[in-house]
Coordinates of C-alpha atoms in Angstrom, one line a residue:
M1 CA 11.3 -33.6 -0.9
N2 CA 9.1 -33.1 -4.5
P3 CA 10.7 -35.1 -7.5
T4 CA 8.6 -33.7 -9.8
A5 CA 9.6 -29.9 -8.8
K6 CA 10.3 -28.4 -11.5
I7 CA 13.7 -25.4 -11.0
L8 CA 14.5 -22.8 -13.4
V9 CA 18.2 -22.1 -12.4
V10 CA 19.4 -18.1 -13.4
E11 CA 23.5 -17.7 -13.2
D12 CA 25.3 -15.9 -15.0
E13 CA 29.0 -17.8 -14.7
P14 CA 28.8 -21.2 -16.6
P15 CA 30.8 -24.0 -14.2
I16 CA 28.5 -22.5 -12.1
L17 CA 25.2 -23.1 -14.0
K18 CA 26.1 -26.1 -15.0
A19 CA 26.6 -27.4 -11.4
T20 CA 23.7 -25.9 -9.9
C21 CA 22.0 -28.1 -12.3
R22 CA 23.4 -31.3 -12.5
L23 CA 22.6 -31.6 -8.1
L24 CA 19.5 -30.5 -8.8
E25 CA 18.8 -33.1 -11.2
D26 CA 20.6 -35.9 -9.3
A27 CA 18.3 -34.8 -6.7
G28 CA 16.0 -35.8 -8.9
Y29 CA 14.3 -32.0 -9.6
Q30 CA 13.8 -30.8 -13.3
T31 CA 15.4 -28.0 -13.8
L32 CA 16.2 -25.6 -17.1
G33 CA 19.2 -23.7 -16.9
V34 CA 19.2 -20.2 -18.3
R35 CA 22.8 -17.1 -17.9
T36 CA 20.7 -13.7 -18.0
G37 CA 17.7 -11.6 -17.0
T38 CA 15.9 -11.0 -20.6
E39 CA 16.2 -15.3 -20.5
A40 CA 15.3 -15.3 -17.2
L41 CA 12.0 -14.1 -17.8
E42 CA 11.5 -15.6 -20.9
M43 CA 11.2 -19.4 -19.3
A44 CA 9.7 -18.0 -16.3
R45 CA 6.7 -17.4 -18.7
Q46 CA 6.8 -20.4 -20.9
H47 CA 7.2 -22.9 -18.0
R48 CA 6.3 -21.6 -15.3
P49 CA 8.8 -23.4 -12.8
D50 CA 7.6 -24.4 -8.9
L51 CA 11.8 -22.8 -8.0
I52 CA 14.0 -20.0 -9.1
L53 CA 17.6 -19.1 -7.8
L54 CA 18.3 -16.2 -9.4
D55 CA 22.0 -14.7 -9.5
V56 CA 21.9 -11.3 -8.3
N57 CA 24.9 -9.6 -11.0
L58 CA 23.3 -10.3 -14.4
P59 CA 24.7 -9.5 -17.7
D60 CA 21.6 -7.5 -18.7
M61 CA 20.1 -6.7 -15.4
L62 CA 20.1 -7.1 -12.0
G63 CA 18.4 -10.2 -10.4
L64 CA 16.5 -8.3 -8.1
E65 CA 14.9 -6.2 -11.3
V66 CA 14.0 -10.0 -12.8
C67 CA 12.8 -10.9 -9.3
Q68 CA 10.4 -7.2 -9.2
Q69 CA 9.1 -8.7 -12.4
I70 CA 8.4 -11.9 -12.3
R71 CA 6.1 -10.5 -8.9
A72 CA 4.5 -8.6 -11.4
D73 CA 3.1 -11.5 -13.3
P74 CA 0.0 -12.7 -11.8
A75 CA 0.7 -15.3 -13.9
L76 CA 3.6 -16.9 -11.8
K77 CA 2.5 -15.7 -8.5
A78 CA 3.0 -19.8 -7.6
T79 CA 6.0 -19.6 -8.5
Y80 CA 8.6 -18.6 -5.5
I81 CA 12.2 -17.0 -5.4
I82 CA 15.8 -18.1 -4.3
I83 CA 17.9 -15.0 -4.7
L84 CA 21.9 -16.1 -4.5
S85 CA 25.0 -14.1 -4.1
G86 CA 28.4 -14.0 -3.4
T87 CA 29.2 -9.9 -3.7
R88 CA 26.0 -8.5 -2.0
T89 CA 25.7 -11.3 1.3
D90 CA 24.9 -8.3 4.0
S91 CA 21.6 -7.4 6.0
E92 CA 20.8 -4.5 4.4
S93 CA 20.5 -6.6 0.7
Q94 CA 19.0 -9.8 1.8
A95 CA 16.6 -7.1 3.3
L96 CA 15.7 -5.3 -0.1
G97 CA 15.7 -9.0 -2.3
L98 CA 13.2 -10.0 0.5
E99 CA 11.1 -6.0 0.1
M100 CA 11.0 -6.8 -3.9
G101 CA 9.5 -10.3 -3.8
A102 CA 12.1 -12.8 -3.5
D103 CA 10.8 -15.7 -0.9
G104 CA 14.9 -16.4 0.9
Y105 CA 18.2 -15.5 0.0
I106 CA 21.2 -17.8 0.0
A107 CA 24.7 -15.9 0.8
R108 CA 27.5 -17.6 -1.0
P109 CA 29.4 -19.6 -0.6
V110 CA 26.9 -22.5 -0.2
T111 CA 27.3 -26.4 0.4
N112 CA 25.8 -27.9 -1.5
R113 CA 23.7 -30.2 1.3
E114 CA 22.5 -26.1 2.4
L115 CA 21.7 -25.2 -0.9
L116 CA 19.5 -28.8 -1.1
A117 CA 18.3 -28.1 2.3
R118 CA 17.0 -24.6 1.1
V119 CA 15.6 -25.7 -1.9
Q120 CA 13.3 -28.2 0.0
A121 CA 12.0 -26.2 2.7
M122 CA 10.7 -23.6 0.2
L123 CA 9.2 -25.9 -1.7
R124 CA 7.9 -27.6 1.9
I125 CA 6.4 -24.3 2.5
R126 CA 5.7 -23.6 -1.4
Q127 CA 3.9 -27.1 -1.4
A128 CA 2.2 -25.6 1.9
E129 CA 0.7 -22.9 0.3
M130 CA -0.3 -24.1 -2.5
A131 CA -2.5 -26.1 -0.5
L132 CA -4.0 -23.6 1.2
R133 CA -4.4 -21.3 -1.7
A134 CA -5.8 -24.1 -3.0
E135 CA -8.3 -25.0 -0.1
K136 CA -9.6 -21.6 -0.5
A137 CA -9.4 -21.6 -3.9
W138 CA -12.8 -24.5 -2.6
S139 CA -13.6 -22.3 0.1
E140 CA -14.3 -19.4 -1.8
T141 CA -15.1 -21.3 -5.0
L142 CA -18.2 -23.0 -2.0
I143 CA -19.1 -19.6 -1.2
N144 CA -19.4 -18.7 -3.8
S145 CA -21.6 -21.5 -5.3
A146 CA -23.8 -21.3 -2.3
Q147 CA -27.6 -19.8 -2.9
S148 CA -27.8 -18.5 0.3
I149 CA -25.8 -14.7 2.0
I150 CA -22.4 -15.4 3.3
V151 CA -21.1 -12.2 5.4
G152 CA -18.1 -12.1 8.1
L153 CA -18.4 -9.9 10.2
G154 CA -15.8 -8.4 12.7
E155 CA -15.8 -5.7 15.2
H156 CA -18.2 -2.8 14.7
S157 CA -19.8 -5.3 12.5
R158 CA -17.5 -4.3 9.9
I159 CA -17.1 -6.4 6.6
L160 CA -14.7 -9.1 5.9
F161 CA -16.1 -11.3 3.2
F162 CA -19.4 -10.8 1.2
N163 CA -19.8 -13.5 -1.2
K164 CA -21.7 -13.8 -4.8
F165 CA -25.4 -14.3 -3.4
A166 CA -25.1 -11.2 -0.9
E167 CA -23.8 -9.5 -4.3
Q168 CA -26.6 -10.7 -6.1
L169 CA -29.2 -9.7 -3.8
T170 CA -28.2 -6.6 -2.3
G171 CA -26.8 -5.5 -5.6
Y172 CA -23.9 -4.1 -4.5
A173 CA -20.2 -5.4 -5.4
A174 CA -18.5 -7.0 -2.4
E175 CA -15.4 -4.4 -3.1
E176 CA -17.9 -1.5 -2.6
V177 CA -19.1 -3.0 0.6
L178 CA -15.8 -4.5 2.2
G179 CA -14.7 -2.7 5.5
K180 CA -18.4 -0.9 6.1
E181 CA -19.7 -1.6 8.6
W182 CA -23.2 -3.9 7.6
I183 CA -25.3 -2.1 10.5
E184 CA -25.1 1.3 8.7
T185 CA -24.8 -0.4 5.0
F186 CA -27.4 -2.5 5.1
I187 CA -30.2 -2.7 7.4
P188 CA -33.7 0.3 7.4
P189 CA -32.5 3.2 10.0
E190 CA -35.8 2.5 12.2
Q191 CA -33.9 -1.2 13.0
R192 CA -30.1 0.1 13.5
E193 CA -30.9 0.9 17.0
E194 CA -31.5 -2.5 18.6
L195 CA -28.7 -4.1 16.0
Y196 CA -26.6 -2.1 17.7
A197 CA -27.6 -2.8 20.3
V198 CA -28.3 -6.9 19.7
W199 CA -24.3 -6.6 18.1
E200 CA -22.8 -5.2 21.2
G201 CA -23.9 -8.0 23.2
V202 CA -22.7 -10.5 20.7
V203 CA -19.6 -8.5 21.3
R204 CA -19.7 -8.4 25.2
N205 CA -21.5 -12.1 25.5
R206 CA -19.3 -13.9 22.2
C207 CA -22.9 -15.0 21.7
I208 CA -25.5 -14.8 19.4
D209 CA -29.2 -16.3 19.0
H210 CA -28.4 -18.7 16.5
H211 CA -31.7 -18.0 14.2
Y212 CA -33.0 -14.6 13.7
E213 CA -34.7 -12.7 11.3
N214 CA -34.3 -9.1 10.2
L215 CA -35.1 -6.9 7.5
I216 CA -31.7 -5.5 4.5
L217 CA -32.0 -2.6 2.5
T218 CA -30.8 -3.5 -1.7
R219 CA -29.0 -1.0 -3.8
S220 CA -32.5 -0.2 -5.0
G221 CA -34.2 0.3 -1.2
E222 CA -35.5 -2.5 -1.1
R223 CA -36.2 -4.3 1.7
R224 CA -35.7 -8.1 1.8
L225 CA -36.1 -10.4 5.1
I226 CA -33.3 -12.2 5.8
R227 CA -33.0 -15.3 8.1
W228 CA -30.2 -15.5 9.7
S229 CA -27.6 -19.0 10.8
N230 CA -25.1 -17.7 13.2
T231 CA -21.6 -18.3 14.8
V232 CA -19.2 -16.3 16.8
L233 CA -16.2 -16.9 15.6
T234 CA -13.2 -16.6 18.5
E235 CA -9.1 -17.0 18.6
D236 CA -7.2 -17.4 22.1
G237 CA -10.8 -16.3 24.1
Q238 CA -11.5 -13.1 22.0
F239 CA -14.0 -12.5 19.0
R240 CA -12.9 -12.8 15.8
M241 CA -16.2 -12.3 14.1
V242 CA -19.7 -13.4 13.1
L243 CA -19.8 -16.1 10.5
S244 CA -23.7 -15.6 9.2
I245 CA -25.4 -17.5 6.9
G246 CA -28.9 -15.9 5.4
E247 CA -31.9 -17.2 3.5
D248 CA -33.7 -14.5 2.0
I249 CA -37.2 -15.4 3.3
T250 CA -38.4 -12.6 1.4
E251 CA -41.1 -14.3 -0.8
H252 CA -41.5 -17.4 1.4
R253 CA -43.1 -15.0 3.8
R254 CA -45.5 -13.4 1.4
R255 CA -46.3 -16.6 0.5
E256 CA -47.3 -17.4 4.2
E257 CA -48.8 -14.2 4.1
E258 CA -50.3 -14.9 1.5
I259 CA -51.6 -17.7 2.5
Q260 CA -52.8 -16.1 5.7
R261 CA -54.4 -14.0 3.8
L262 CA -56.0 -16.9 1.9
W263 CA -56.9 -18.4 5.0
Q264 CA -58.0 -15.6 6.0
Q265 CA -60.4 -15.1 3.5
S266 CA -61.8 -18.5 3.4
E267 CA -62.1 -18.3 7.1
E268 CA -64.8 -15.4 6.3
A269 CA -66.3 -16.8 3.0
R270 CA -66.8 -20.2 5.0
R271 CA -68.2 -18.5 8.2
A272 CA -70.3 -16.0 5.7
L273 CA -71.4 -19.3 4.6
L274 CA -72.4 -20.6 7.4
S275 CA -74.0 -17.8 8.9
I276 CA -76.2 -17.0 4.9
L277 CA -77.0 -21.1 5.6
E278 CA -78.4 -19.9 9.0
D279 CA -79.7 -16.9 7.5
Q280 CA -82.0 -19.5 5.4
R281 CA -81.6 -21.8 7.8
R282 CA -83.8 -18.9 10.0
V283 CA -85.5 -17.3 7.2
E284 CA -87.1 -21.2 6.1
E285 CA -88.2 -21.4 10.2
A286 CA -89.4 -17.8 10.3
L287 CA -91.6 -19.2 7.5
R288 CA -92.9 -21.9 8.7
R289 CA -93.5 -20.2 11.7
R290 CA -95.0 -17.3 9.5
T291 CA -97.4 -20.1 7.3
R292 CA -98.4 -22.1 10.6
I293 CA -99.0 -18.5 12.0
L294 CA -101.4 -17.4 9.0
E295 CA -102.9 -21.1 8.8
L296 CA -103.8 -20.2 12.3
L297 CA -105.0 -16.6 11.8
N298 CA -107.0 -18.1 9.2
Q299 CA -108.3 -20.8 11.3
A300 CA -109.1 -18.3 13.8
A301 CA -110.9 -15.7 10.9
Q302 CA -112.8 -18.5 10.1
A303 CA -114.0 -20.2 13.2
F304 CA -114.9 -16.5 14.8
S305 CA -117.4 -16.0 11.0
S306 CA -118.9 -19.5 11.8
T307 CA -121.1 -18.6 15.1
L308 CA -122.2 -15.5 16.8
D309 CA -122.2 -17.5 19.7
L310 CA -120.9 -15.3 22.1
D311 CA -119.3 -18.2 24.1
R312 CA -118.3 -19.6 20.8
V313 CA -116.5 -17.0 19.7
L314 CA -115.1 -16.5 22.9
T315 CA -113.3 -20.0 22.8
S316 CA -112.6 -19.8 19.7
V317 CA -109.9 -16.6 20.3
L318 CA -108.5 -18.4 23.7
D319 CA -108.1 -21.6 21.9
A320 CA -106.2 -19.5 18.3
A321 CA -104.2 -17.2 20.8
C322 CA -103.0 -20.0 22.8
R323 CA -101.6 -22.4 19.7
L324 CA -100.2 -18.7 18.4
M325 CA -98.1 -19.0 22.1
D326 CA -98.4 -21.7 22.5
V327 CA -99.1 -21.7 25.6
T328 CA -102.0 -22.9 28.3
A329 CA -103.3 -20.0 30.3
A330 CA -105.3 -17.1 28.6
S331 CA -108.8 -15.3 29.6
I332 CA -111.0 -12.5 27.8
W333 CA -112.0 -9.8 30.0
M334 CA -115.1 -8.0 28.8
L335 CA -116.2 -4.2 29.9
E336 CA -118.7 -3.5 31.6
P337 CA -120.4 -0.5 30.8
E338 CA -122.2 0.2 33.5
T339 CA -119.9 -0.5 36.2
G340 CA -116.5 0.5 34.1
E341 CA -115.6 -3.0 35.3
L342 CA -114.0 -5.5 33.9
V343 CA -114.9 -9.1 34.0
C344 CA -113.8 -12.3 33.2
H345 CA -116.3 -14.1 31.1
Q346 CA -114.1 -16.4 29.7
A347 CA -110.8 -18.4 30.2
T348 CA -108.8 -21.5 29.5
G349 CA -106.2 -23.4 31.7
P350 CA -105.2 -24.3 35.4
G351 CA -107.3 -21.8 37.7
R352 CA -110.2 -22.0 35.3
D353 CA -113.0 -22.2 37.4
K354 CA -111.7 -19.5 39.8
V355 CA -111.3 -16.6 37.4
L356 CA -114.5 -17.1 35.1
G357 CA -116.6 -13.8 37.0
W358 CA -114.5 -12.2 38.3
R359 CA -114.2 -9.3 38.5
L360 CA -112.1 -5.9 38.4
A361 CA -112.0 -2.6 39.6
P362 CA -111.8 -0.1 36.7
G363 CA -108.0 0.1 36.3
V364 CA -106.9 -2.3 38.9
G365 CA -104.1 -5.3 37.7
I366 CA -102.3 -5.3 34.8
A367 CA -105.6 -6.1 32.1
G368 CA -107.0 -2.9 34.1
W369 CA -104.2 -0.6 32.4
V370 CA -105.0 -1.9 29.6
A371 CA -108.8 -1.6 29.4
Q372 CA -107.4 2.1 31.1
H373 CA -105.2 3.3 28.2
G374 CA -106.0 1.5 25.6
K375 CA -102.7 0.3 24.6
S376 CA -101.5 -3.4 24.8
L377 CA -98.4 -4.3 27.3
I378 CA -95.6 -6.8 27.8
V379 CA -94.8 -7.7 30.9
A380 CA -91.4 -9.7 31.5
D381 CA -91.9 -10.8 35.5
A382 CA -95.7 -9.5 36.6
L383 CA -93.8 -9.9 40.3
T384 CA -91.7 -7.3 39.7
D385 CA -94.4 -5.3 38.4
E386 CA -96.2 -3.0 40.1
R387 CA -99.1 -2.8 38.1
H388 CA -100.1 -6.8 38.4
F389 CA -103.0 -7.4 41.2
P390 CA -102.2 -11.2 42.4
G391 CA -105.6 -11.6 43.8
V392 CA -106.1 -13.9 40.9
D393 CA -102.3 -15.8 41.1
E394 CA -103.7 -16.1 45.1
E395 CA -107.2 -17.9 44.2
T396 CA -105.5 -20.1 41.9
G397 CA -102.4 -21.1 43.8
I398 CA -100.2 -20.8 40.2
P399 CA -98.4 -17.8 39.7
M400 CA -98.0 -16.5 36.3
R401 CA -95.1 -14.1 35.9
S402 CA -94.7 -13.3 31.9
I403 CA -98.2 -11.6 31.0
I404 CA -99.1 -10.3 27.7
S405 CA -101.9 -8.2 27.9
I406 CA -103.7 -6.7 24.4
P407 CA -107.2 -4.6 24.7
L408 CA -110.3 -5.1 22.7
R409 CA -111.0 -2.5 20.9
T410 CA -113.9 -1.9 17.9
R411 CA -114.8 1.8 16.5
E412 CA -116.2 3.4 19.0
A413 CA -114.6 2.0 22.1
V414 CA -112.7 -0.6 23.8
I415 CA -114.8 -3.3 24.8
G416 CA -112.5 -5.9 26.7
V417 CA -108.9 -7.2 26.9
L418 CA -107.5 -10.2 25.6
Q419 CA -104.9 -11.4 28.4
I420 CA -102.2 -14.7 27.2
V421 CA -100.0 -15.7 30.8
D422 CA -96.8 -18.3 31.8
P423 CA -95.5 -18.8 34.7
A424 CA -92.3 -18.4 32.8
A425 CA -89.9 -14.7 33.3
D426 CA -90.0 -13.2 29.6
R427 CA -91.9 -15.4 27.5
F428 CA -92.3 -13.0 25.3
S429 CA -91.4 -9.7 22.9
P430 CA -92.5 -7.8 20.5
A431 CA -92.8 -10.4 18.1
D432 CA -95.7 -12.2 19.4
L433 CA -97.4 -8.9 20.4
Q434 CA -97.5 -7.9 16.5
L435 CA -98.8 -11.8 16.2
L436 CA -101.4 -11.3 19.0
E437 CA -102.4 -7.6 18.0
P438 CA -104.2 -8.6 14.4
L439 CA -105.8 -11.4 16.0
A440 CA -107.2 -9.6 18.8
T441 CA -108.0 -6.6 16.0
S442 CA -110.5 -9.8 14.3
A443 CA -111.5 -11.5 17.7
A444 CA -113.3 -8.3 19.0
I445 CA -114.8 -7.5 15.6
A446 CA -116.2 -11.0 15.7
I447 CA -117.1 -10.4 19.7
E448 CA -119.0 -7.0 19.4
N449 CA -120.7 -9.4 16.1
A450 CA -122.0 -11.7 18.8
R451 CA -122.7 -9.2 21.0
L452 CA -124.7 -7.3 18.6
F453 CA -127.0 -10.3 17.4
H454 CA -127.4 -11.6 20.4
Q455 CA -128.3 -7.8 22.1
A456 CA -130.6 -8.2 18.6
Q457 CA -132.0 -11.7 19.6
Q458 CA -133.0 -10.4 22.2
E459 CA -135.0 -7.4 21.5
I460 CA -136.5 -9.7 18.4
A461 CA -137.3 -11.8 21.0
E462 CA -138.9 -9.0 23.6
R463 CA -140.5 -7.3 20.2
K464 CA -142.1 -10.0 19.5
R465 CA -143.3 -11.0 23.4
A466 CA -144.9 -7.8 22.8
E467 CA -146.4 -7.8 19.6
E468 CA -147.7 -11.1 21.7
T469 CA -149.0 -9.4 24.3
I470 CA -150.6 -6.5 22.6
R471 CA -152.0 -9.4 19.3
Q472 CA -153.6 -10.8 22.7
Y473 CA -154.7 -7.2 24.7
A474 CA -156.6 -6.7 21.1
A475 CA -158.6 -10.7 20.7
Q476 CA -159.7 -9.6 24.1
L477 CA -160.6 -5.9 23.3
E478 CA -162.1 -7.3 20.3
A479 CA -164.6 -10.3 22.4
V480 CA -164.9 -7.6 25.0
R481 CA -166.6 -5.5 22.1
Q482 CA -167.8 -9.2 21.0
S483 CA -169.7 -10.1 24.5
G484 CA -171.1 -5.9 24.7
L485 CA -172.6 -5.9 20.9
E486 CA -174.1 -9.6 22.1
L487 CA -175.2 -8.6 25.7
T488 CA -177.2 -5.8 24.1
A489 CA -179.0 -7.4 21.6
Q490 CA -180.1 -9.9 24.0
L491 CA -183.0 -9.7 26.0
D492 CA -183.5 -13.1 27.6
L493 CA -181.0 -13.0 31.0
D494 CA -180.8 -16.2 31.2
T495 CA -179.4 -16.3 27.1
L496 CA -177.1 -13.0 28.4
L497 CA -175.6 -14.9 31.1
H498 CA -174.5 -17.8 28.7
S499 CA -173.7 -15.5 26.8
I500 CA -171.3 -13.8 29.2
V501 CA -170.0 -17.4 30.3
R502 CA -169.1 -18.4 26.5
R503 CA -166.7 -15.1 25.9
A504 CA -165.5 -15.3 29.6
V505 CA -164.2 -19.4 29.0
E506 CA -162.8 -17.9 25.2
L507 CA -160.5 -15.3 26.2
A508 CA -159.8 -17.1 28.9
G509 CA -158.1 -19.5 26.4
G510 CA -160.1 -22.3 28.6
N511 CA -162.7 -25.2 27.7
A512 CA -165.0 -25.1 30.6
G513 CA -166.8 -21.9 33.1
G514 CA -169.7 -21.1 35.1
L515 CA -171.6 -18.3 37.1
Y516 CA -172.7 -17.1 40.1
L517 CA -175.3 -14.9 41.0
Y518 CA -175.7 -13.2 44.5
H519 CA -179.8 -13.9 46.0
P520 CA -179.1 -11.8 48.8
D521 CA -183.1 -13.8 50.4
Q522 CA -180.5 -16.9 50.6
D523 CA -177.4 -14.3 51.2
A524 CA -175.6 -17.3 49.4
L525 CA -173.9 -17.0 45.4
K526 CA -176.6 -19.3 43.0
W527 CA -174.8 -21.2 40.3
V528 CA -176.9 -20.1 37.6
V529 CA -175.1 -21.3 34.2
S530 CA -172.3 -23.8 33.6
M531 CA -170.3 -24.7 30.4
G532 CA -167.8 -27.7 29.6
P533 CA -167.0 -31.2 32.1
H534 CA -167.0 -31.2 36.1
Q535 CA -169.3 -27.5 36.6
P536 CA -171.2 -27.9 39.6
P537 CA -175.1 -29.0 38.8
V538 CA -176.9 -25.6 37.9
G539 CA -179.0 -24.1 41.3
T540 CA -176.3 -25.2 43.4
L541 CA -175.6 -22.4 46.5
L542 CA -172.5 -21.6 47.4
R543 CA -172.5 -19.6 51.0
P544 CA -170.8 -17.4 53.4
G545 CA -167.3 -18.6 54.1
E546 CA -168.0 -21.9 52.1

């Protein structure tokens, strides 16, 4: 029993009204008593009783009409109504009263005990309903205050409830979408087929992925990405609905994508910076290498110009080439114009002594090909190049696989070949060739100048020897001329003979001499003139055979 319940008793018969009110008050209820329908409506709206005991027959209107007006008033929806009648007790009248909004119908006469029992039962029902309404209101408050989409979807994804946040997010009021299909209303057309298949699986299997993400369409056509937490509700093993709580992760995903984009940009920037640093390192390394190369080329040029000795020039060329290429083996082959052969004039590295003086017939070997065609050549692996001449490798016992060979060219023609070798395959590159070709050009000029200087020196020496020979011959002629003049001026035989011997000694550049004359009567040579030390005595005879 609810002792605080307020009951309005509407009865046109004063004794019955008074007795009923006393019965209820004795039971602990608060009572209000009126005799007309008008008063009943006024008191109900003023006091909002928990229960109304309403007589059918009233002076101003029927109790059924009063019941109908009370039920039409939203403020009185929590008030329960029991109709009492002693005249309209048939089932049709009772059904009509219930249809007009009454919660119960009691046919008189009725005992006090039954009346109290009916009142108590009705108040218990009201109390239970009020509790349910309060719980429902509390649940609705929680659902509508939640900052998440909360929807209930029944058969065919029909929307059963739709909270306030869903209204705010989608732009649809709940009354606009309740009863409509969720998939048809909110899912983008290109995803509907997939979602229908998922939904059929939910209904058939009574289960769904607890977490799910998909796009929905708002009233404005905007697409929002929702992450769902889903629960399938069943009743007696039958599908009832899917309760879905959705979180709008559109901005979150956009931020994630923006973070990912920024991360990618930063990663690209990092890689670009590393690339720039690596490029800078390579440039610095290239500059250092270039500086070193220029220094080596400058040193080589100075070395070339510091001497006109051919052997020293050739040695300087090989030394510069080996330092540039960081190798230990190189050689210079000079073209012999008379035979067209290449002759190794200078070499460095293993097997040097065996290579020096080696002769290659015209066009033979890599060097021969370069000399013949006048073109530089890079050979990655000599073992696979048919132009390679293996004789030198066989002689030295050291196979050279990488070869870079450059013609030594003057204005007139190729005068030789500069060849750099290495035992490793694929050792040289076009960049190496670009470095060596200027060196080869300078070397060719230096070699040609040394050759010309050597040739000029030989010509000068030969000219000096010829001049000395001519001078000596002229002196001899002058001596002979002077001897002739002296001879013609002398009439004394002894004086003449001494003059002849003296001129002969002068012409011969000696310091002593003499003269034999033949004496037929003695059949012997007789020493008749003697000049200088260690000569035989005058008169000494030299007979035949002595």
